[in-house]
Short mmCIF file of C-alpha atoms and ligand atoms in Angstrom, two decimals:
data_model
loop_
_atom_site.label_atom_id
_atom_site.label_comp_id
_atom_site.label_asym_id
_atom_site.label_seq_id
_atom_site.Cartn_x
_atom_site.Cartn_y
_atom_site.Cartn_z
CA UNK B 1137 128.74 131.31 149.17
CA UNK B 1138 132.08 131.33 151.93
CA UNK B 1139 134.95 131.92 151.05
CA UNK B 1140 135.92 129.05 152.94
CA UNK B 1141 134.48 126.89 149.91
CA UNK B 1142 135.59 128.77 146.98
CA UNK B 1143 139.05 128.12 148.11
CA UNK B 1144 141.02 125.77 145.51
CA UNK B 1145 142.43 122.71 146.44
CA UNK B 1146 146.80 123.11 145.64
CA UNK B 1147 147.26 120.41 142.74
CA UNK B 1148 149.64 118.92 144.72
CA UNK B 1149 146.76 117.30 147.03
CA UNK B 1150 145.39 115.47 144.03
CA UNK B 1151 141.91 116.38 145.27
CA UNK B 1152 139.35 117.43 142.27
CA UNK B 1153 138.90 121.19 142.26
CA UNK B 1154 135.81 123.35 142.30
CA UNK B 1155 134.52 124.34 139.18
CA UNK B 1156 134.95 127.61 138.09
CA UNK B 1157 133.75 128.65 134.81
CA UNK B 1158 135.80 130.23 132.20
CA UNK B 1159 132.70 132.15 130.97
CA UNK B 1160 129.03 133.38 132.01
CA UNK B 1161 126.35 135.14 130.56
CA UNK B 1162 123.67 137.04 132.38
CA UNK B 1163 119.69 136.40 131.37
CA UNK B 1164 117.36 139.23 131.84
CA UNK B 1165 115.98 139.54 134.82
CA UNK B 1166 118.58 137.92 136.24
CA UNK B 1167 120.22 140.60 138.01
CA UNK B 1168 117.13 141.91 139.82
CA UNK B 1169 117.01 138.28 141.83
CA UNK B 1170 119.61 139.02 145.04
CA UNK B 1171 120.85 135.37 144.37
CA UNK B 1172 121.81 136.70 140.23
CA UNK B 1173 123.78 139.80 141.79
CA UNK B 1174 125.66 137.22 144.18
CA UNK B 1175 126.56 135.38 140.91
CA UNK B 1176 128.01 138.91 139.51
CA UNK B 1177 129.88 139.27 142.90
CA UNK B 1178 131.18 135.75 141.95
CA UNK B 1179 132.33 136.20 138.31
CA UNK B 1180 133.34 140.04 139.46
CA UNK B 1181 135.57 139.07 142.25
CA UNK B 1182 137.91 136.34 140.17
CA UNK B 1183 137.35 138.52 137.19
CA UNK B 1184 135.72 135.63 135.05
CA UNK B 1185 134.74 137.35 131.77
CA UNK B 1186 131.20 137.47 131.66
CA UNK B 1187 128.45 138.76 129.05
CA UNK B 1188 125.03 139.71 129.03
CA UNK B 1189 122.67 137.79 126.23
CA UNK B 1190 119.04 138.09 125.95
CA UNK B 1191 118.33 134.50 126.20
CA UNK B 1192 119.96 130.92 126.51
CA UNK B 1193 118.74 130.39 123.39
CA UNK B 1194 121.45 132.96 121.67
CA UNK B 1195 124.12 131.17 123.51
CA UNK B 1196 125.20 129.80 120.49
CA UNK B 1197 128.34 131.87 119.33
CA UNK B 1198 130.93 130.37 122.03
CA UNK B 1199 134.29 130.58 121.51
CA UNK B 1200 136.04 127.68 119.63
CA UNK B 1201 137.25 126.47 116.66
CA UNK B 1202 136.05 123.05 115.87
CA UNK B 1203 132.98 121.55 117.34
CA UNK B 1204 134.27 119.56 120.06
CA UNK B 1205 136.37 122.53 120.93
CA UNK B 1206 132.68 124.67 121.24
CA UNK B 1207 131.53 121.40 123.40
CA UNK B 1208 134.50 121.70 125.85
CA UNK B 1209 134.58 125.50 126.37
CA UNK B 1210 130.37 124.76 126.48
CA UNK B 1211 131.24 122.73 129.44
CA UNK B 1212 132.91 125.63 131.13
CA UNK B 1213 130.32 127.84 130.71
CA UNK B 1214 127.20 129.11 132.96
CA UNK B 1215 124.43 130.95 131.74
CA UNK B 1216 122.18 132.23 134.87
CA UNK B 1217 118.73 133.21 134.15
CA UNK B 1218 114.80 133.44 135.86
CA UNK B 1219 113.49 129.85 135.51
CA UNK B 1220 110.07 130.87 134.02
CA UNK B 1221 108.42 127.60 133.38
CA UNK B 1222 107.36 126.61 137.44
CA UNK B 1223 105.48 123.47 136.28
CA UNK B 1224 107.41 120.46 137.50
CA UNK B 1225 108.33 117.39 135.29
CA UNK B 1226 107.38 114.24 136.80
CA UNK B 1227 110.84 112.25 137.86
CA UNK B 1228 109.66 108.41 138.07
CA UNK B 1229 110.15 106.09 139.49
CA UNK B 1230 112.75 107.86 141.88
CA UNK B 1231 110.59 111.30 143.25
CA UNK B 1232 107.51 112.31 142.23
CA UNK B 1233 108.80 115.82 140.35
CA UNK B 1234 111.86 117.33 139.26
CA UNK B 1235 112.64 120.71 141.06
CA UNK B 1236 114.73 122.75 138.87
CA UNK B 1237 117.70 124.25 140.00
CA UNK B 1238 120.19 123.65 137.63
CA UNK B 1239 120.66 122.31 134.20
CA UNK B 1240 124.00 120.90 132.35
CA UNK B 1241 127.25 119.77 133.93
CA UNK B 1242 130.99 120.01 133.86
CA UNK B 1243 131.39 116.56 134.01
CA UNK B 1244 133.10 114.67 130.94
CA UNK B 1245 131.54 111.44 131.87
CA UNK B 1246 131.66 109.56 127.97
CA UNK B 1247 127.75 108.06 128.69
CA UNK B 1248 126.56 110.66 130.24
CA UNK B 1249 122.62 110.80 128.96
CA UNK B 1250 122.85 114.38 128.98
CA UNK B 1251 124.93 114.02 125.62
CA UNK B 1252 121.88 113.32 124.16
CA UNK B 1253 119.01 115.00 125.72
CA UNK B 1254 120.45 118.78 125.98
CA UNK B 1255 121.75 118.05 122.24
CA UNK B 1256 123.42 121.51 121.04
CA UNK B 1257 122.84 123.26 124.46
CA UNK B 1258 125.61 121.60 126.76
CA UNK B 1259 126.45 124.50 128.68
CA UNK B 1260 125.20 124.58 132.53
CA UNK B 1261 122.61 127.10 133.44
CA UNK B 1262 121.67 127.78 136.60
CA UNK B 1263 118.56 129.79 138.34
CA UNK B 1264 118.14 132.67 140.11
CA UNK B 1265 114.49 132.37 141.70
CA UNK B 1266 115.02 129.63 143.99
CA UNK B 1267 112.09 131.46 146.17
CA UNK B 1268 109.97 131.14 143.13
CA UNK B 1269 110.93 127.52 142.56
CA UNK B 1270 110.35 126.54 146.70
CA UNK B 1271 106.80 128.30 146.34
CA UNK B 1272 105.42 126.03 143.73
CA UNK B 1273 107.22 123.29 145.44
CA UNK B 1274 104.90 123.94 148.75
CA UNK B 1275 102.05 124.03 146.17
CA UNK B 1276 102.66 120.32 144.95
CA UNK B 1277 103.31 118.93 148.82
CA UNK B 1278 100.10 120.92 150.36
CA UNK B 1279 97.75 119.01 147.26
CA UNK B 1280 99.09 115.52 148.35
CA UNK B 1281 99.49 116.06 152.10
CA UNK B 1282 99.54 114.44 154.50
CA UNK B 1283 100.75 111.67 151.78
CA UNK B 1284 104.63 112.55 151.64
CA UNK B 1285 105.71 114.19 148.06
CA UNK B 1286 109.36 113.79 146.83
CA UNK B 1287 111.58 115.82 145.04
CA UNK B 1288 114.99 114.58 142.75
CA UNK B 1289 117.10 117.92 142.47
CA UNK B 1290 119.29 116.45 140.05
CA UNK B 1291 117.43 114.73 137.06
CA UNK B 1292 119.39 117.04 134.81
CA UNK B 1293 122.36 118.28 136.28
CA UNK B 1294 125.06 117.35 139.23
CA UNK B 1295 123.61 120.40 141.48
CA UNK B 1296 126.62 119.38 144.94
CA UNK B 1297 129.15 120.14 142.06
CA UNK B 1298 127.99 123.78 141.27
CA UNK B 1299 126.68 124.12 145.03
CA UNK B 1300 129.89 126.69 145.73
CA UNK B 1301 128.64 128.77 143.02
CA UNK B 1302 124.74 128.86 143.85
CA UNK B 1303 123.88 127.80 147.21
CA UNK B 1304 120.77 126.54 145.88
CA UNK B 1305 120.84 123.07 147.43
CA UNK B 1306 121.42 124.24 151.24
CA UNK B 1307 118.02 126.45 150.38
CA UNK B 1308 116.42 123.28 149.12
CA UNK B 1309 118.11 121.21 152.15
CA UNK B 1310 116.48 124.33 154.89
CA UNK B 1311 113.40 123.97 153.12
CA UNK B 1312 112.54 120.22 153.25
CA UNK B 1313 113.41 119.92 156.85
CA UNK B 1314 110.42 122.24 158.05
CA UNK B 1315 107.71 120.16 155.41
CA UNK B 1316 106.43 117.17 157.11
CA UNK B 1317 105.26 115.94 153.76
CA UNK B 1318 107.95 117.21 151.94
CA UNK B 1319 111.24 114.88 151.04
CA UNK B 1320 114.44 115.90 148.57
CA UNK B 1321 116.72 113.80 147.22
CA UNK B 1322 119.64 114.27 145.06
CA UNK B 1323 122.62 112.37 143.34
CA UNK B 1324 126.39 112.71 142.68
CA UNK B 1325 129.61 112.43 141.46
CA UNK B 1326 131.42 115.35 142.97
CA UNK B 1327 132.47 115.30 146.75
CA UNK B 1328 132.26 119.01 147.12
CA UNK B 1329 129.85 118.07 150.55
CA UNK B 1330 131.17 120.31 153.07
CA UNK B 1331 128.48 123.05 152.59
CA UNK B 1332 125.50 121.05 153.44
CA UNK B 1333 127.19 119.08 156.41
CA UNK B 1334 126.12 121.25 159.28
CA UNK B 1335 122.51 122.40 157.63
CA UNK B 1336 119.47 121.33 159.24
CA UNK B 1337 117.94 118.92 157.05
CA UNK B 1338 115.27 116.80 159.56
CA UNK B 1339 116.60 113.67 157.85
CA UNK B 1340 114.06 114.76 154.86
CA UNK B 1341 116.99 115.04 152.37
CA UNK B 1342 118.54 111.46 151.29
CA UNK B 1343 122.33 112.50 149.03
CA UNK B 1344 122.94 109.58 147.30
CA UNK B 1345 126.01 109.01 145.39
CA UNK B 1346 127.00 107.72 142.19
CA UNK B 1347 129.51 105.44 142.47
CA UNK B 1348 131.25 102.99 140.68
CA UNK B 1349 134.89 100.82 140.57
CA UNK B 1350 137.80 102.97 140.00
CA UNK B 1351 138.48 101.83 137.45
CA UNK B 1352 135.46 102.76 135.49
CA UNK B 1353 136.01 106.04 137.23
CA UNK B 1354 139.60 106.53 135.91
CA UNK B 1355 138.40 105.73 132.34
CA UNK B 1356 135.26 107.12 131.73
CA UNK B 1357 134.24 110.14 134.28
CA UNK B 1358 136.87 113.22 133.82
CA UNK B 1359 136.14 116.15 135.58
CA UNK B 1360 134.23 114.37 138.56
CA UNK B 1361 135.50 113.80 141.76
CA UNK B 1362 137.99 110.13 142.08
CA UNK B 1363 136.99 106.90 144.00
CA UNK B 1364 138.24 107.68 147.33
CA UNK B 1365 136.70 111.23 147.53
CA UNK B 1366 133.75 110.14 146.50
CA UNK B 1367 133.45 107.56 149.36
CA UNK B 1368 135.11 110.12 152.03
CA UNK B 1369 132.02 112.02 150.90
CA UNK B 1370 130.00 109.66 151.80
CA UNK B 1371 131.52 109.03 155.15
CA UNK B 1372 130.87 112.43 155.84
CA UNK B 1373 127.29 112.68 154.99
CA UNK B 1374 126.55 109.61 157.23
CA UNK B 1375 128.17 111.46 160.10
CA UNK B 1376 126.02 114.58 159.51
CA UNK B 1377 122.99 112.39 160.00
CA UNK B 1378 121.67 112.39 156.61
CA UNK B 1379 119.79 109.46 154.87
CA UNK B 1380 122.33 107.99 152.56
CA UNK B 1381 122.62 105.95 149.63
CA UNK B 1382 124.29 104.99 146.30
CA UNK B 1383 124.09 104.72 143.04
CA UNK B 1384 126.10 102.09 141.16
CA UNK B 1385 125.74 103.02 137.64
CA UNK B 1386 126.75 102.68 134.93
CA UNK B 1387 127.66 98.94 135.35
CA UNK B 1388 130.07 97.91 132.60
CA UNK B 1389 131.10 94.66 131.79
CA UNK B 1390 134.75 94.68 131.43
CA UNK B 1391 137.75 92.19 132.33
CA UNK B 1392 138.60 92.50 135.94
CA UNK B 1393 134.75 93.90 136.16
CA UNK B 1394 134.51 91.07 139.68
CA UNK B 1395 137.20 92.42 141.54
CA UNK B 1396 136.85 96.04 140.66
CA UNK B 1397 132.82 96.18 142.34
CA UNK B 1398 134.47 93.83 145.18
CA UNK B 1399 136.17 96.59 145.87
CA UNK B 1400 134.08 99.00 145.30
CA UNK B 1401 131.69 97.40 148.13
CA UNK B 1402 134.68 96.87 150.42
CA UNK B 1403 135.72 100.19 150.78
CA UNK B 1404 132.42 101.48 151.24
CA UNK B 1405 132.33 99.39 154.02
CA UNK B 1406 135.65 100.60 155.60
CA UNK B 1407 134.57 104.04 155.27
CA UNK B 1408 131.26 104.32 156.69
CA UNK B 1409 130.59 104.44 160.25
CA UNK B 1410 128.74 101.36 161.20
CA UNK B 1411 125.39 102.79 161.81
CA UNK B 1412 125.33 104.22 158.16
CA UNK B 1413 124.10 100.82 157.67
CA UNK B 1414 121.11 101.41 158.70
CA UNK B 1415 118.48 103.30 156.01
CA UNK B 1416 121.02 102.81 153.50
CA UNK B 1417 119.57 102.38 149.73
CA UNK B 1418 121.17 100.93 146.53
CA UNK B 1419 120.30 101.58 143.29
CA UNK B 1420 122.15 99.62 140.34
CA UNK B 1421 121.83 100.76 136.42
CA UNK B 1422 123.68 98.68 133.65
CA UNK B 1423 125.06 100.11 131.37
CA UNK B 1424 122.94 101.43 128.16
CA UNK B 1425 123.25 103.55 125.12
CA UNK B 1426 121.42 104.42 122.22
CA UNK B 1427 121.99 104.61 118.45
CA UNK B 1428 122.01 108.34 118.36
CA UNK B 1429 124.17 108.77 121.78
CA UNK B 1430 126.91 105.87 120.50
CA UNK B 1431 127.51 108.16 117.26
CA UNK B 1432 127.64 111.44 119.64
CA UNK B 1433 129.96 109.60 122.17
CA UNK B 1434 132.06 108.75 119.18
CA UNK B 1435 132.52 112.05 117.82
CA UNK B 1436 133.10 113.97 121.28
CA UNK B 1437 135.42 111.38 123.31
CA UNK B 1438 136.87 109.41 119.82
CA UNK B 1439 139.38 107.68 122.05
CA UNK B 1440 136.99 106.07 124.37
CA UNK B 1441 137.11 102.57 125.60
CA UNK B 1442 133.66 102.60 126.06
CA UNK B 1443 132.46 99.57 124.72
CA UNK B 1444 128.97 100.42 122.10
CA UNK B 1445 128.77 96.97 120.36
CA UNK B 1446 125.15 96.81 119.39
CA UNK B 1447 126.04 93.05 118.77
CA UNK B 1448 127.27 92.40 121.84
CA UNK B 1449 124.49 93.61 123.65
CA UNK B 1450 120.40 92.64 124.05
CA UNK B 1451 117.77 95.28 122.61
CA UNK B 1452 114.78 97.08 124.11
CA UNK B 1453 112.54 99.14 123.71
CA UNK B 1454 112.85 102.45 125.54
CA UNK B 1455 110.19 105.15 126.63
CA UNK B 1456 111.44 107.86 124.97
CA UNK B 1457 109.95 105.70 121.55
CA UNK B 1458 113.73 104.07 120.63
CA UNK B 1459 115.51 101.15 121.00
CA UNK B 1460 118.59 100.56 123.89
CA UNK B 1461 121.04 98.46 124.04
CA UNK B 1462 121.64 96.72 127.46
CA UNK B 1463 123.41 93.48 128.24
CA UNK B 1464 122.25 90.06 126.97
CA UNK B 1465 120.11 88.36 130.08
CA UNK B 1466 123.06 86.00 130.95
CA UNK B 1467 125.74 88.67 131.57
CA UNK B 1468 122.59 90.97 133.57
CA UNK B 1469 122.35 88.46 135.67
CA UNK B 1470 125.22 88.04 136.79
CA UNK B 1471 126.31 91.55 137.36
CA UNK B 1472 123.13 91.78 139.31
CA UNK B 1473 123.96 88.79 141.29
CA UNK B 1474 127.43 89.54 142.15
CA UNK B 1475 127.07 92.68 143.47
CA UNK B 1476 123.71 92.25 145.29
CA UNK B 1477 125.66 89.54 147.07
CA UNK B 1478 128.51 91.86 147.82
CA UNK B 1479 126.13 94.49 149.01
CA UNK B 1480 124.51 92.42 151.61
CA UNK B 1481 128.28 90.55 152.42
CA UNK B 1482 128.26 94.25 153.90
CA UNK B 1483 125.54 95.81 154.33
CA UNK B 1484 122.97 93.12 155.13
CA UNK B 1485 120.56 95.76 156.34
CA UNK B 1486 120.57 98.05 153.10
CA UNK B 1487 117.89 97.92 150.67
CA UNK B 1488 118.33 97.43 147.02
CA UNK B 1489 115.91 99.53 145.47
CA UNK B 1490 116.06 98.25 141.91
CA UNK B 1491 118.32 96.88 138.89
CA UNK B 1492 117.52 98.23 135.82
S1 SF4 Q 989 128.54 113.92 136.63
FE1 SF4 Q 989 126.56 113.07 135.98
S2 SF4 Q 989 125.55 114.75 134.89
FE2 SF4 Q 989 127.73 115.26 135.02
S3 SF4 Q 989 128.65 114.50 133.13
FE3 SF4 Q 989 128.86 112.86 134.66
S4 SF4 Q 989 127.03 111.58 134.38
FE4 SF4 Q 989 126.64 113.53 133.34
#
């Protein structure tokens, strides 16, 4: 945690700030971890307010008038506690577990799944027993080894976004580059990358990013970082020597939708050096939504443009035992073909790892 990173950027520069949180509350326990004092240095040092609680759980009586009001300030806020359950979730198809690090985000992205599946608990905790966490991690590579065993750090949070605050991925990073068997991977929308540029990593980490046009930036992801910062992240991560790749998600289906990922796949192109070609993995998610997250959507971002038209769209049947709403075949089809062709106009090398 260096200075150097907590510095904020002048508004003048346009560039998306670090997060700092308006409020945080302490877990038991949490102080005895060297890595929960550091947070108290944090919070001490900028004077955040901060109060102690005697679980997450009883995080319920935030400031704030009206609920969206509690959901905003909920947002701001960072609860750092023990993580006491060390058994992994599985993360399919993308890693084999989940390593938890961090939960929640300050992201205002109007889709974001998260909406749904931390329901009345938005607000972003963080943990404090990262040795703890890296332990059982060794457990779960040493049963499958010499077969490698991969790890998504960000199933249900944006961890490069609070990595100023905890540090937590550049342990992760350290880690993974002494396991033979051991690989970490980890997604974004925040360009906050400096931190992790000059780690050793053993090319066992891939950073993807999530990435989309701007305009589907501009209009649906407040509070991340913009187009262009996003991709001078990217730049950056190539140049460090770190397997790279992206995210395109959500694709949305809106007029101009053609020219917006043509451009999308053209910058990337003028950004990256030209060996970043090489390794590089694409990932592309339409757009979906559920019943239950179109009515939350609705109530927390009631101006959206997001478009939730069950009509409009094809249903299926999702794992989680309800139905989604993705786009009829036709229009799936061609947002898969148009910008699988403008991926390999590009990057003829890169490897498309799905469409879903
Ligand atoms: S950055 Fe990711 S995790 Fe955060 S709000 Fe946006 S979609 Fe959700």
């Amino acid at each position: 945690m260096s200075d150097k990173t907590l510095i904020r950027s002048s508004p003048s520069s346009k560039s998306t700030r670090l997060f700092i949180p308006d409020l945080v509350y302490f877990e038991p326990g949490a102080l005895e971890y060297p890595k929960g004092k550091q947070f108290m240095d944090f919070v001490t040092a900028r004077g955040i307010e901060y109060r102690m609680t005697t679980s997450h759980n009883r995080v319920t009586n935030l400031p704030g008038e009206t609920e969206n009001e509690k959901y905003r300030i909920a947002k701001r806020t960072l609860v750092v506690g023990v993580r006491k359950t060390l058994d992994f979730d599985q993360s399919k198809p993308s890693a084999d577990y989940a390593i938890p690090i961090s939960t929640g985000c300050m992201g205002h992205c109007h889709y974001c799944y998260l909406q749904t599946t931390l329901g009345s608990k938005p607000y972003i905790r963080v943990y404090v027993n990262t040795d703890e966490i890296l332990a059982k991690a060794k457990e779960y590579i040493e049963q499958k080894a010499p077969e490698i065993t991969t790890f998504e750090a960000a199933c249900t949070s944006d961890p490069v976004g609070l990595e100023h605050i905890t540090g937590s991925l550049a342990e992760l990073i350290r880690f993974m580059a002494d396991e033979p068997s051991g690989r970490l991977r980890f997604v974004t929308k925040f360009h906050h990358v400096d931190p992790l540029l000059g780690l050793k990593h053993n090319k066992h980490t891939r950073i993807r990013f999530s990435i989309n046009s701007d305009y589907i930036i501009r209009q649906f992801e407040p509070a991340t970082s913009r187009f262009h910062e996003r991709i001078e992240a990217a730049a950056k991560i190539a140049r460090a020597g770190y397997p790279l790749g992206f995210i395109i998600a959500p694709i949305i289906w809106y007029d101009g939708w053609e020219q917006g990922y043509a451009e999308l796949l053209q910058s990337l192109a003028n950004a990256l050096p030209d060996d970043a070609a090489q390794g590089l993995t694409f990932e592309m998610i339409q757009h979906r939504f559920t019943k239950t997250a179109k009515t939350i959507i609705e109530k927390r971002y009631p101006k959206t443009k997001l478009e939730m038209d069950v009509a409009m769209r094809k249903q299926k049947w999702g794992k989680y035992g309800r139905y989604k709403y993705v786009y009829p075949d036709e229009q799936q089809t061609a947002l898969r073909q148009f910008i699988t062709e403008r991926i390999f106009e590009y990057f003829p090398s890169a490897k498309i790892d799905y469409f879903t």
